[in-house]
Amino acid sequence: MTIVTGVSVRVPAKLNLQLAVGPPRADGYHHLVTVFHAVSLFDEVTAEPAERDGVTVTGEGADRVPVGQDNLALRAVAALRGPPGTGPGVSRAGPGPAGVHITIAKRIPVAAGLAGGSADAAAALVACNELWDGGLSQPQLLEVAARVGSDVAFALLGGTAVGRGRGERLTPALAPATRYHWVLAFADGHLSTPEVYAALDRLRTAGPGTRAGRGERVPRDQPGPAEPGLDTGLMSALRSGDAGLVGRALSNDLQPAALSLFPALRKTLAAGLELGALGALVAGSGPTCVFLAASAERALDLAVSMSGAGVCRSVARVTGPVPGAVIVPPVK
Ligand code: C5P
């Protein structure tokens, strides 16, 4: 008999098919309307009982992930236990150690615009809820997730969903079961999300005539509208399941800011479009670039050509949408 001591959860990276950013709010965050899309690039997070809370990170970019209380997965564990009076809260009850050790096997690159840290936090919530027999429902976990970070709730949900507020208020998108084929071009470098938002604010307040770079339009000259709008063109493209229409409708208000901080990405985006991508954009706050291909074969061709073009560190082929954080059944 195998005694199972830990719980493992697989959790996907996300893309933003639309990312519309409004002006900064009083709390420093920005009003968003975004269309999230979960893709088949996964981290695996394991929670095991331990005397004291701790975290170990292995794999892609592990040395860049903090392992102290700043770690987003440990912050998620703290939020799950919850200070009294803040809603649902669970922790280890009965005999056995009260702490948890979290092991994160990373494949989602760190600080790449793919919400890898948020994914790990979402996976830690699911794993600890199971480990401690917490019994929280998905709506209750979503509530805890929303307190941990802007993208954590979506990593629980997966699929394709519209995010509002900071990105944490989610509505699943009703769309046919189309599988989209994406190529991700990973950059040789990183971007900090707060710095990219700050650069966007600077570009917007710099006023008319300021350009983020050749061929790049600053989306709004002055602070954006209080509530940025959902792109109905993108939503109808998603409902049609037509990859060509989806490719043309991709948009990201953070892209000019990311390009201003990381100008080499312009070449990467242009190369992908020249090589036949149906659409191209920077992933979230970057610096990963995302390309939509017409089919699995086209995605393979594009991935091979992109790696040969010398415009990125490496490439990956992924599909979407995929489900959010799921428990990996223990090997018998
Ligand atoms: O919520 P999360 O920790 O993922 O956000 C990282 C940073 O991104 C925030 O500290 C903030 O600077 C920026 N951000 C923002 N507006 C949002 C989401 C994130 O300004 N809606």
mmCIF file of C-alpha atoms and ligand atoms in Angstrom:
data_model
loop_
_atom_site.group_PDB
_atom_site.id
_atom_site.type_symbol
_atom_site.label_atom_id
_atom_site.label_comp_id
_atom_site.label_asym_id
_atom_site.label_seq_id
_atom_site.Cartn_x
_atom_site.Cartn_y
_atom_site.Cartn_z
ATOM 1 C CA MET A 1 0.000 0.000 0.000
ATOM 2 C CA THR A 2 1.290 3.460 -0.879
ATOM 3 C CA ILE A 3 0.735 6.103 1.783
ATOM 4 C CA VAL A 4 -0.004 9.396 0.081
ATOM 5 C CA THR A 5 1.428 12.267 2.112
ATOM 6 C CA GLY A 6 1.236 15.096 -0.385
ATOM 7 C CA VAL A 7 -1.180 16.581 -2.882
ATOM 8 C CA SER A 8 0.022 17.705 -6.337
ATOM 9 C CA VAL A 9 -1.799 20.202 -8.529
ATOM 10 C CA ARG A 10 -1.159 21.082 -12.165
ATOM 11 C CA VAL A 11 -1.873 24.684 -13.117
ATOM 12 C CA PRO A 12 -1.725 26.511 -16.471
ATOM 13 C CA ALA A 13 -0.159 29.749 -17.705
ATOM 14 C CA LYS A 14 -2.516 32.442 -19.017
ATOM 15 C CA LEU A 15 -2.624 34.709 -22.018
ATOM 16 C CA ASN A 16 -4.649 37.911 -22.295
ATOM 17 C CA LEU A 17 -6.426 37.999 -25.658
ATOM 18 C CA GLN A 18 -7.563 41.526 -24.796
ATOM 19 C CA LEU A 19 -6.037 43.651 -22.056
ATOM 20 C CA ALA A 20 -7.727 47.059 -21.759
ATOM 21 C CA VAL A 21 -6.249 49.201 -19.000
ATOM 22 C CA GLY A 22 -7.991 52.198 -17.439
ATOM 23 C CA PRO A 23 -6.464 54.868 -15.210
ATOM 24 C CA PRO A 24 -4.788 54.050 -11.880
ATOM 25 C CA ARG A 25 -7.169 53.595 -8.942
ATOM 26 C CA ALA A 26 -6.723 55.014 -5.455
ATOM 27 C CA ASP A 27 -5.186 51.698 -4.315
ATOM 28 C CA GLY A 28 -2.510 51.875 -7.047
ATOM 29 C CA TYR A 29 -4.061 49.149 -9.196
ATOM 30 C CA HIS A 30 -5.600 49.855 -12.603
ATOM 31 C CA HIS A 31 -9.144 49.213 -13.764
ATOM 32 C CA LEU A 32 -9.024 46.393 -16.283
ATOM 33 C CA VAL A 33 -11.165 44.611 -18.757
ATOM 34 C CA THR A 34 -9.372 41.537 -19.970
ATOM 35 C CA VAL A 35 -10.076 38.302 -21.801
ATOM 36 C CA PHE A 36 -8.054 35.587 -20.089
ATOM 37 C CA HIS A 37 -7.191 32.346 -21.896
ATOM 38 C CA ALA A 38 -5.479 29.399 -20.167
ATOM 39 C CA VAL A 39 -2.870 27.510 -22.229
ATOM 40 C CA SER A 40 -1.107 24.160 -21.978
ATOM 41 C CA LEU A 41 2.089 25.282 -20.259
ATOM 42 C CA PHE A 42 1.911 24.009 -16.691
ATOM 43 C CA ASP A 43 3.622 24.323 -13.324
ATOM 44 C CA GLU A 44 3.169 21.502 -10.822
ATOM 45 C CA VAL A 45 2.782 22.391 -7.164
ATOM 46 C CA THR A 46 2.916 19.827 -4.334
ATOM 47 C CA ALA A 47 1.811 20.469 -0.736
ATOM 48 C CA GLU A 48 3.057 18.173 2.042
ATOM 49 C CA PRO A 49 2.624 18.314 5.819
ATOM 50 C CA ALA A 50 5.631 19.912 7.576
ATOM 51 C CA GLU A 51 6.522 21.277 11.011
ATOM 52 C CA ARG A 52 6.977 24.745 9.552
ATOM 53 C CA ASP A 53 5.769 26.438 6.347
ATOM 54 C CA GLY A 54 8.363 26.512 3.570
ATOM 55 C CA VAL A 55 8.807 26.451 -0.187
ATOM 56 C CA THR A 56 11.233 24.849 -2.641
ATOM 57 C CA VAL A 57 11.315 25.887 -6.297
ATOM 58 C CA THR A 58 12.837 23.857 -9.132
ATOM 59 C CA GLY A 59 12.901 24.181 -12.924
ATOM 60 C CA GLU A 60 12.593 27.118 -15.329
ATOM 61 C CA GLY A 61 13.806 30.372 -13.693
ATOM 62 C CA ALA A 62 13.706 28.852 -10.164
ATOM 63 C CA ASP A 63 16.534 31.112 -8.932
ATOM 64 C CA ARG A 64 14.362 34.201 -9.543
ATOM 65 C CA VAL A 65 11.493 33.056 -7.305
ATOM 66 C CA PRO A 66 11.536 34.292 -3.671
ATOM 67 C CA VAL A 67 11.367 31.406 -1.173
ATOM 68 C CA GLY A 68 10.439 33.444 1.928
ATOM 69 C CA GLN A 69 7.049 34.745 3.029
ATOM 70 C CA ASP A 70 7.007 36.903 -0.153
ATOM 71 C CA ASN A 71 6.447 33.772 -2.200
ATOM 72 C CA LEU A 72 2.975 34.064 -3.710
ATOM 73 C CA ALA A 73 2.165 30.403 -2.983
ATOM 74 C CA LEU A 74 2.965 30.903 0.727
ATOM 75 C CA ARG A 75 0.894 34.101 0.704
ATOM 76 C CA ALA A 76 -1.957 32.051 -0.723
ATOM 77 C CA VAL A 77 -1.552 29.505 2.101
ATOM 78 C CA ALA A 78 -1.713 32.349 4.652
ATOM 79 C CA ALA A 79 -4.821 33.735 2.954
ATOM 80 C CA LEU A 80 -6.418 30.272 2.999
ATOM 81 C CA ARG A 81 -5.901 30.004 6.774
ATOM 82 C CA GLY A 82 -7.329 33.522 6.882
ATOM 83 C CA PRO A 83 -7.375 35.955 9.773
ATOM 84 C CA PRO A 84 -10.656 35.502 11.707
ATOM 85 C CA GLY A 85 -13.573 37.425 10.253
ATOM 86 C CA THR A 86 -12.292 37.578 6.663
ATOM 87 C CA GLY A 87 -14.486 34.818 5.287
ATOM 88 C CA PRO A 88 -13.716 31.163 4.726
ATOM 89 C CA GLY A 89 -10.524 29.881 6.313
ATOM 90 C CA VAL A 90 -9.049 26.392 6.688
ATOM 91 C CA SER A 91 -5.914 24.845 8.154
ATOM 92 C CA ARG A 92 -4.643 21.508 9.425
ATOM 93 C CA ALA A 93 -6.959 20.234 12.154
ATOM 94 C CA GLY A 94 -6.320 17.327 14.524
ATOM 95 C CA PRO A 95 -3.023 15.466 15.025
ATOM 96 C CA GLY A 96 -0.023 15.917 12.740
ATOM 97 C CA PRO A 97 2.136 18.922 11.840
ATOM 98 C CA ALA A 98 0.308 22.205 11.298
ATOM 99 C CA GLY A 99 2.705 23.568 8.681
ATOM 100 C CA VAL A 100 2.979 22.858 4.969
ATOM 101 C CA HIS A 101 5.899 22.514 2.592
ATOM 102 C CA ILE A 102 5.190 23.651 -0.952
ATOM 103 C CA THR A 103 7.324 22.331 -3.822
ATOM 104 C CA ILE A 104 6.951 24.171 -7.130
ATOM 105 C CA ALA A 105 8.187 22.542 -10.342
ATOM 106 C CA LYS A 106 8.298 25.441 -12.780
ATOM 107 C CA ARG A 107 7.826 25.309 -16.521
ATOM 108 C CA ILE A 108 6.081 28.696 -16.786
ATOM 109 C CA PRO A 109 8.917 31.257 -17.054
ATOM 110 C CA VAL A 110 9.163 33.784 -14.207
ATOM 111 C CA ALA A 111 8.333 37.484 -14.822
ATOM 112 C CA ALA A 112 7.327 36.678 -18.401
ATOM 113 C CA GLY A 113 3.748 38.042 -18.535
ATOM 114 C CA LEU A 114 2.224 34.553 -18.221
ATOM 115 C CA ALA A 115 1.093 34.819 -14.563
ATOM 116 C CA GLY A 116 3.282 31.937 -13.378
ATOM 117 C CA GLY A 117 3.423 33.224 -9.792
ATOM 118 C CA SER A 118 -0.359 33.593 -9.687
ATOM 119 C CA ALA A 119 -0.706 30.083 -11.106
ATOM 120 C CA ASP A 120 1.471 28.695 -8.293
ATOM 121 C CA ALA A 121 -0.639 30.563 -5.726
ATOM 122 C CA ALA A 122 -3.855 29.116 -7.176
ATOM 123 C CA ALA A 123 -2.354 25.616 -7.180
ATOM 124 C CA ALA A 124 -1.271 26.009 -3.529
ATOM 125 C CA LEU A 125 -4.860 26.932 -2.587
ATOM 126 C CA VAL A 126 -6.276 23.838 -4.276
ATOM 127 C CA ALA A 127 -3.540 21.562 -2.864
ATOM 128 C CA CYS A 128 -3.886 22.782 0.757
ATOM 129 C CA ASN A 129 -7.688 22.720 0.632
ATOM 130 C CA GLU A 130 -7.378 19.049 -0.319
ATOM 131 C CA LEU A 131 -4.498 18.234 2.080
ATOM 132 C CA TRP A 132 -6.347 19.721 5.053
ATOM 133 C CA ASP A 133 -9.722 18.418 3.980
ATOM 134 C CA GLY A 134 -10.828 22.046 3.977
ATOM 135 C CA GLY A 135 -13.930 21.415 1.934
ATOM 136 C CA LEU A 136 -13.997 24.925 0.438
ATOM 137 C CA SER A 137 -16.106 25.114 -2.720
ATOM 138 C CA GLN A 138 -14.752 26.647 -5.915
ATOM 139 C CA PRO A 139 -16.628 29.955 -5.295
ATOM 140 C CA GLN A 140 -15.053 30.109 -1.805
ATOM 141 C CA LEU A 141 -11.575 29.378 -3.227
ATOM 142 C CA LEU A 142 -12.133 32.069 -5.876
ATOM 143 C CA GLU A 143 -12.894 34.537 -3.087
ATOM 144 C CA VAL A 144 -9.621 33.696 -1.288
ATOM 145 C CA ALA A 145 -7.731 33.797 -4.620
ATOM 146 C CA ALA A 146 -8.993 37.312 -5.383
ATOM 147 C CA ARG A 147 -7.364 38.548 -2.149
ATOM 148 C CA VAL A 148 -3.968 37.066 -3.107
ATOM 149 C CA GLY A 149 -3.406 38.652 -6.554
ATOM 150 C CA SER A 150 -5.076 39.915 -9.705
ATOM 151 C CA ASP A 151 -4.606 36.756 -11.816
ATOM 152 C CA VAL A 152 -4.916 34.062 -9.122
ATOM 153 C CA ALA A 153 -8.677 33.549 -9.456
ATOM 154 C CA PHE A 154 -8.370 32.968 -13.196
ATOM 155 C CA ALA A 155 -5.676 30.307 -12.695
ATOM 156 C CA LEU A 156 -8.253 28.406 -10.589
ATOM 157 C CA LEU A 157 -10.943 28.754 -13.214
ATOM 158 C CA GLY A 158 -9.031 28.305 -16.495
ATOM 159 C CA GLY A 159 -10.721 28.176 -19.898
ATOM 160 C CA THR A 160 -11.466 31.550 -21.472
ATOM 161 C CA ALA A 161 -13.005 34.205 -19.215
ATOM 162 C CA VAL A 162 -13.597 37.928 -19.021
ATOM 163 C CA GLY A 163 -11.864 39.594 -16.046
ATOM 164 C CA ARG A 164 -12.895 42.944 -14.613
ATOM 165 C CA GLY A 165 -11.872 45.071 -11.630
ATOM 166 C CA ARG A 166 -8.180 44.302 -11.067
ATOM 167 C CA GLY A 167 -8.801 41.215 -13.210
ATOM 168 C CA GLU A 168 -10.173 39.142 -10.341
ATOM 169 C CA ARG A 169 -13.925 39.492 -11.140
ATOM 170 C CA LEU A 170 -14.486 36.696 -13.640
ATOM 171 C CA THR A 171 -17.201 35.655 -16.069
ATOM 172 C CA PRO A 172 -16.545 32.524 -18.159
ATOM 173 C CA ALA A 173 -16.754 33.286 -21.905
ATOM 174 C CA LEU A 174 -19.367 31.311 -23.782
ATOM 175 C CA ALA A 175 -17.578 30.011 -26.858
ATOM 176 C CA PRO A 176 -17.545 26.841 -28.957
ATOM 177 C CA ALA A 177 -14.989 24.166 -28.093
ATOM 178 C CA THR A 178 -12.390 25.489 -30.536
ATOM 179 C CA ARG A 179 -8.774 24.572 -29.859
ATOM 180 C CA TYR A 180 -6.362 27.415 -30.663
ATOM 181 C CA HIS A 181 -2.705 26.795 -31.509
ATOM 182 C CA TRP A 182 -0.242 29.305 -30.073
ATOM 183 C CA VAL A 183 3.501 29.814 -30.277
ATOM 184 C CA LEU A 184 5.162 31.535 -27.342
ATOM 185 C CA ALA A 185 8.503 33.279 -27.890
ATOM 186 C CA PHE A 186 10.360 33.608 -24.585
ATOM 187 C CA ALA A 187 12.620 36.641 -24.289
ATOM 188 C CA ASP A 188 16.142 36.867 -23.022
ATOM 189 C CA GLY A 189 15.203 39.089 -20.105
ATOM 190 C CA HIS A 190 12.365 39.968 -17.754
ATOM 191 C CA LEU A 191 9.883 42.766 -17.135
ATOM 192 C CA SER A 192 8.423 43.796 -13.806
ATOM 193 C CA THR A 193 4.621 44.121 -13.944
ATOM 194 C CA PRO A 194 4.443 47.275 -11.728
ATOM 195 C CA GLU A 195 7.157 48.913 -13.881
ATOM 196 C CA VAL A 196 5.214 48.207 -17.082
ATOM 197 C CA TYR A 197 2.000 49.685 -15.617
ATOM 198 C CA ALA A 198 4.013 52.733 -14.449
ATOM 199 C CA ALA A 199 5.497 53.129 -17.953
ATOM 200 C CA LEU A 200 1.979 53.067 -19.443
ATOM 201 C CA ASP A 201 0.863 55.810 -17.021
ATOM 202 C CA ARG A 202 3.904 57.883 -18.051
ATOM 203 C CA LEU A 203 3.239 57.371 -21.778
ATOM 204 C CA ARG A 204 -0.383 58.399 -21.327
ATOM 205 C CA THR A 205 0.311 61.521 -19.289
ATOM 206 C CA ALA A 206 3.111 62.565 -21.685
ATOM 207 C CA GLY A 207 0.241 63.561 -23.982
ATOM 208 C CA PRO A 208 -0.344 63.789 -27.733
ATOM 209 C CA GLY A 209 2.628 63.282 -30.002
ATOM 210 C CA THR A 210 4.351 60.842 -27.665
ATOM 211 C CA ARG A 211 4.917 57.573 -29.389
ATOM 212 C CA ALA A 212 5.924 54.356 -27.729
ATOM 213 C CA GLY A 213 8.059 53.508 -30.718
ATOM 214 C CA ARG A 214 7.998 53.152 -34.472
ATOM 215 C CA GLY A 215 4.704 51.731 -35.651
ATOM 216 C CA GLU A 216 3.278 51.619 -32.133
ATOM 217 C CA ARG A 217 0.250 53.648 -31.207
ATOM 218 C CA VAL A 218 -0.109 54.891 -27.634
ATOM 219 C CA PRO A 219 -3.656 53.732 -26.988
ATOM 220 C CA ARG A 220 -4.873 56.864 -25.237
ATOM 221 C CA ASP A 221 -3.283 60.300 -24.899
ATOM 222 C CA GLN A 222 -4.728 61.124 -21.528
ATOM 223 C CA PRO A 223 -5.727 58.845 -18.667
ATOM 224 C CA GLY A 224 -8.112 56.211 -20.038
ATOM 225 C CA PRO A 225 -11.807 55.967 -19.325
ATOM 226 C CA ALA A 226 -12.909 54.963 -15.829
ATOM 227 C CA GLU A 227 -14.189 51.612 -17.129
ATOM 228 C CA PRO A 228 -12.370 50.302 -20.190
ATOM 229 C CA GLY A 229 -14.682 48.340 -22.488
ATOM 230 C CA LEU A 230 -14.840 44.719 -23.555
ATOM 231 C CA ASP A 231 -13.918 44.276 -27.237
ATOM 232 C CA THR A 232 -17.137 43.005 -28.806
ATOM 233 C CA GLY A 233 -15.212 42.210 -32.018
ATOM 234 C CA LEU A 234 -12.965 39.785 -30.120
ATOM 235 C CA MET A 235 -15.932 38.229 -28.322
ATOM 236 C CA SER A 236 -17.789 37.593 -31.583
ATOM 237 C CA ALA A 237 -14.569 36.218 -33.129
ATOM 238 C CA LEU A 238 -14.323 33.795 -30.183
ATOM 239 C CA ARG A 239 -17.972 32.812 -30.605
ATOM 240 C CA SER A 240 -17.346 32.124 -34.308
ATOM 241 C CA GLY A 241 -14.336 29.919 -33.485
ATOM 242 C CA ASP A 242 -12.529 31.466 -36.488
ATOM 243 C CA ALA A 243 -8.822 31.694 -35.632
ATOM 244 C CA GLY A 244 -8.209 34.284 -38.373
ATOM 245 C CA LEU A 245 -10.756 36.653 -36.814
ATOM 246 C CA VAL A 246 -9.396 36.012 -33.315
ATOM 247 C CA GLY A 247 -5.848 36.708 -34.528
ATOM 248 C CA ARG A 248 -6.849 40.096 -35.946
ATOM 249 C CA ALA A 249 -8.745 41.066 -32.773
ATOM 250 C CA LEU A 250 -5.924 40.436 -30.239
ATOM 251 C CA SER A 251 -5.026 43.612 -28.296
ATOM 252 C CA ASN A 252 -2.986 44.668 -25.298
ATOM 253 C CA ASP A 253 -2.886 48.230 -23.918
ATOM 254 C CA LEU A 254 0.308 47.336 -22.016
ATOM 255 C CA GLN A 255 2.142 46.503 -25.237
ATOM 256 C CA PRO A 256 3.453 50.029 -26.013
ATOM 257 C CA ALA A 257 4.733 50.273 -22.427
ATOM 258 C CA ALA A 258 6.416 46.853 -22.622
ATOM 259 C CA LEU A 259 7.991 47.814 -25.979
ATOM 260 C CA SER A 260 9.253 51.099 -24.562
ATOM 261 C CA LEU A 261 11.101 49.141 -21.841
ATOM 262 C CA PHE A 262 12.139 46.214 -24.080
ATOM 263 C CA PRO A 263 12.452 47.559 -27.676
ATOM 264 C CA ALA A 264 13.863 44.266 -29.060
ATOM 265 C CA LEU A 265 10.368 42.757 -28.785
ATOM 266 C CA ARG A 266 9.299 44.770 -31.859
ATOM 267 C CA LYS A 267 11.560 42.591 -33.992
ATOM 268 C CA THR A 268 10.153 39.429 -32.433
ATOM 269 C CA LEU A 269 6.538 40.479 -33.119
ATOM 270 C CA ALA A 270 7.350 41.528 -36.697
ATOM 271 C CA ALA A 271 9.197 38.256 -37.392
ATOM 272 C CA GLY A 272 6.237 36.149 -36.247
ATOM 273 C CA LEU A 273 3.800 38.085 -38.443
ATOM 274 C CA GLU A 274 6.137 37.838 -41.440
ATOM 275 C CA LEU A 275 6.360 34.102 -40.852
ATOM 276 C CA GLY A 276 2.587 33.758 -41.167
ATOM 277 C CA ALA A 277 1.101 34.161 -37.674
ATOM 278 C CA LEU A 278 -2.599 35.126 -37.723
ATOM 279 C CA GLY A 279 -1.969 37.604 -34.920
ATOM 280 C CA ALA A 280 0.783 38.642 -32.538
ATOM 281 C CA LEU A 281 0.971 40.454 -29.231
ATOM 282 C CA VAL A 282 2.980 40.832 -26.060
ATOM 283 C CA ALA A 283 1.730 38.514 -23.283
ATOM 284 C CA GLY A 284 0.317 40.597 -20.411
ATOM 285 C CA SER A 285 3.110 42.856 -19.138
ATOM 286 C CA GLY A 286 5.665 40.934 -21.249
ATOM 287 C CA PRO A 287 8.286 40.193 -22.351
ATOM 288 C CA THR A 288 6.961 36.901 -23.802
ATOM 289 C CA CYS A 289 5.520 37.350 -27.319
ATOM 290 C CA VAL A 290 2.466 35.336 -28.369
ATOM 291 C CA PHE A 291 1.529 34.228 -31.909
ATOM 292 C CA LEU A 292 -1.657 32.559 -33.081
ATOM 293 C CA ALA A 293 -1.304 29.898 -35.788
ATOM 294 C CA ALA A 294 -3.979 28.498 -38.103
ATOM 295 C CA SER A 295 -3.366 24.841 -37.170
ATOM 296 C CA ALA A 296 -1.072 22.508 -35.229
ATOM 297 C CA GLU A 297 1.098 22.108 -38.364
ATOM 298 C CA ARG A 298 1.372 25.868 -38.897
ATOM 299 C CA ALA A 299 2.291 26.288 -35.247
ATOM 300 C CA LEU A 300 5.101 23.743 -35.651
ATOM 301 C CA ASP A 301 6.401 25.532 -38.782
ATOM 302 C CA LEU A 302 6.189 28.881 -37.040
ATOM 303 C CA ALA A 303 7.953 27.601 -33.925
ATOM 304 C CA VAL A 304 10.801 26.126 -35.989
ATOM 305 C CA SER A 305 11.195 29.315 -38.071
ATOM 306 C CA MET A 306 11.031 31.562 -34.998
ATOM 307 C CA SER A 307 13.800 29.621 -33.259
ATOM 308 C CA GLY A 308 15.891 29.857 -36.424
ATOM 309 C CA ALA A 309 15.293 33.618 -36.762
ATOM 310 C CA GLY A 310 17.277 34.438 -33.616
ATOM 311 C CA VAL A 311 14.642 36.845 -32.280
ATOM 312 C CA CYS A 312 13.995 35.123 -28.936
ATOM 313 C CA ARG A 313 15.614 32.896 -26.288
ATOM 314 C CA SER A 314 13.382 29.885 -26.950
ATOM 315 C CA VAL A 315 9.913 28.965 -28.180
ATOM 316 C CA ALA A 316 7.065 26.736 -27.023
ATOM 317 C CA ARG A 317 3.954 25.467 -28.762
ATOM 318 C CA VAL A 318 0.834 25.459 -26.603
ATOM 319 C CA THR A 319 -2.905 25.067 -27.098
ATOM 320 C CA GLY A 320 -5.837 26.687 -25.381
ATOM 321 C CA PRO A 321 -8.201 26.857 -23.714
ATOM 322 C CA VAL A 322 -7.305 24.342 -20.986
ATOM 323 C CA PRO A 323 -8.874 23.896 -17.521
ATOM 324 C CA GLY A 324 -7.580 25.715 -14.435
ATOM 325 C CA ALA A 325 -5.765 24.161 -11.442
ATOM 326 C CA VAL A 326 -6.485 20.415 -11.132
ATOM 327 C CA ILE A 327 -5.323 17.793 -8.658
ATOM 328 C CA VAL A 328 -2.926 15.264 -10.193
ATOM 329 C CA PRO A 329 -4.073 11.762 -9.213
ATOM 330 C CA PRO A 330 -1.400 10.001 -7.110
ATOM 331 C CA VAL A 331 0.537 7.266 -8.944
ATOM 332 C CA LYS A 332 -0.594 3.905 -7.529
HETATM 333 O O1 C5P B 1 -2.105 41.633 -8.268
HETATM 334 P P1 C5P B 1 -0.702 41.330 -8.687
HETATM 335 O O2 C5P B 1 0.221 41.155 -7.518
HETATM 336 O O3 C5P B 1 -0.581 40.242 -9.688
HETATM 337 O O4 C5P B 1 -0.214 42.633 -9.455
HETATM 338 C C1 C5P B 1 1.145 42.924 -9.641
HETATM 339 C C2 C5P B 1 1.308 44.414 -9.862
HETATM 340 O O5 C5P B 1 0.759 44.763 -11.149
HETATM 341 C C3 C5P B 1 0.571 45.296 -8.872
HETATM 342 O O6 C5P B 1 1.336 45.549 -7.730
HETATM 343 C C4 C5P B 1 0.343 46.581 -9.696
HETATM 344 O O7 C5P B 1 1.502 47.370 -9.705
HETATM 345 C C5 C5P B 1 0.147 46.056 -11.107
HETATM 346 N N1 C5P B 1 -1.277 45.922 -11.452
HETATM 347 C C6 C5P B 1 -2.038 47.041 -11.686
HETATM 348 N N2 C5P B 1 -3.377 46.923 -12.001
HETATM 349 C C7 C5P B 1 -3.932 45.706 -12.096
HETATM 350 C C8 C5P B 1 -3.181 44.530 -11.884
HETATM 351 C C9 C5P B 1 -1.842 44.673 -11.557
HETATM 352 O O8 C5P B 1 -1.534 48.164 -11.610
HETATM 353 N N3 C5P B 1 -5.213 45.630 -12.414
#
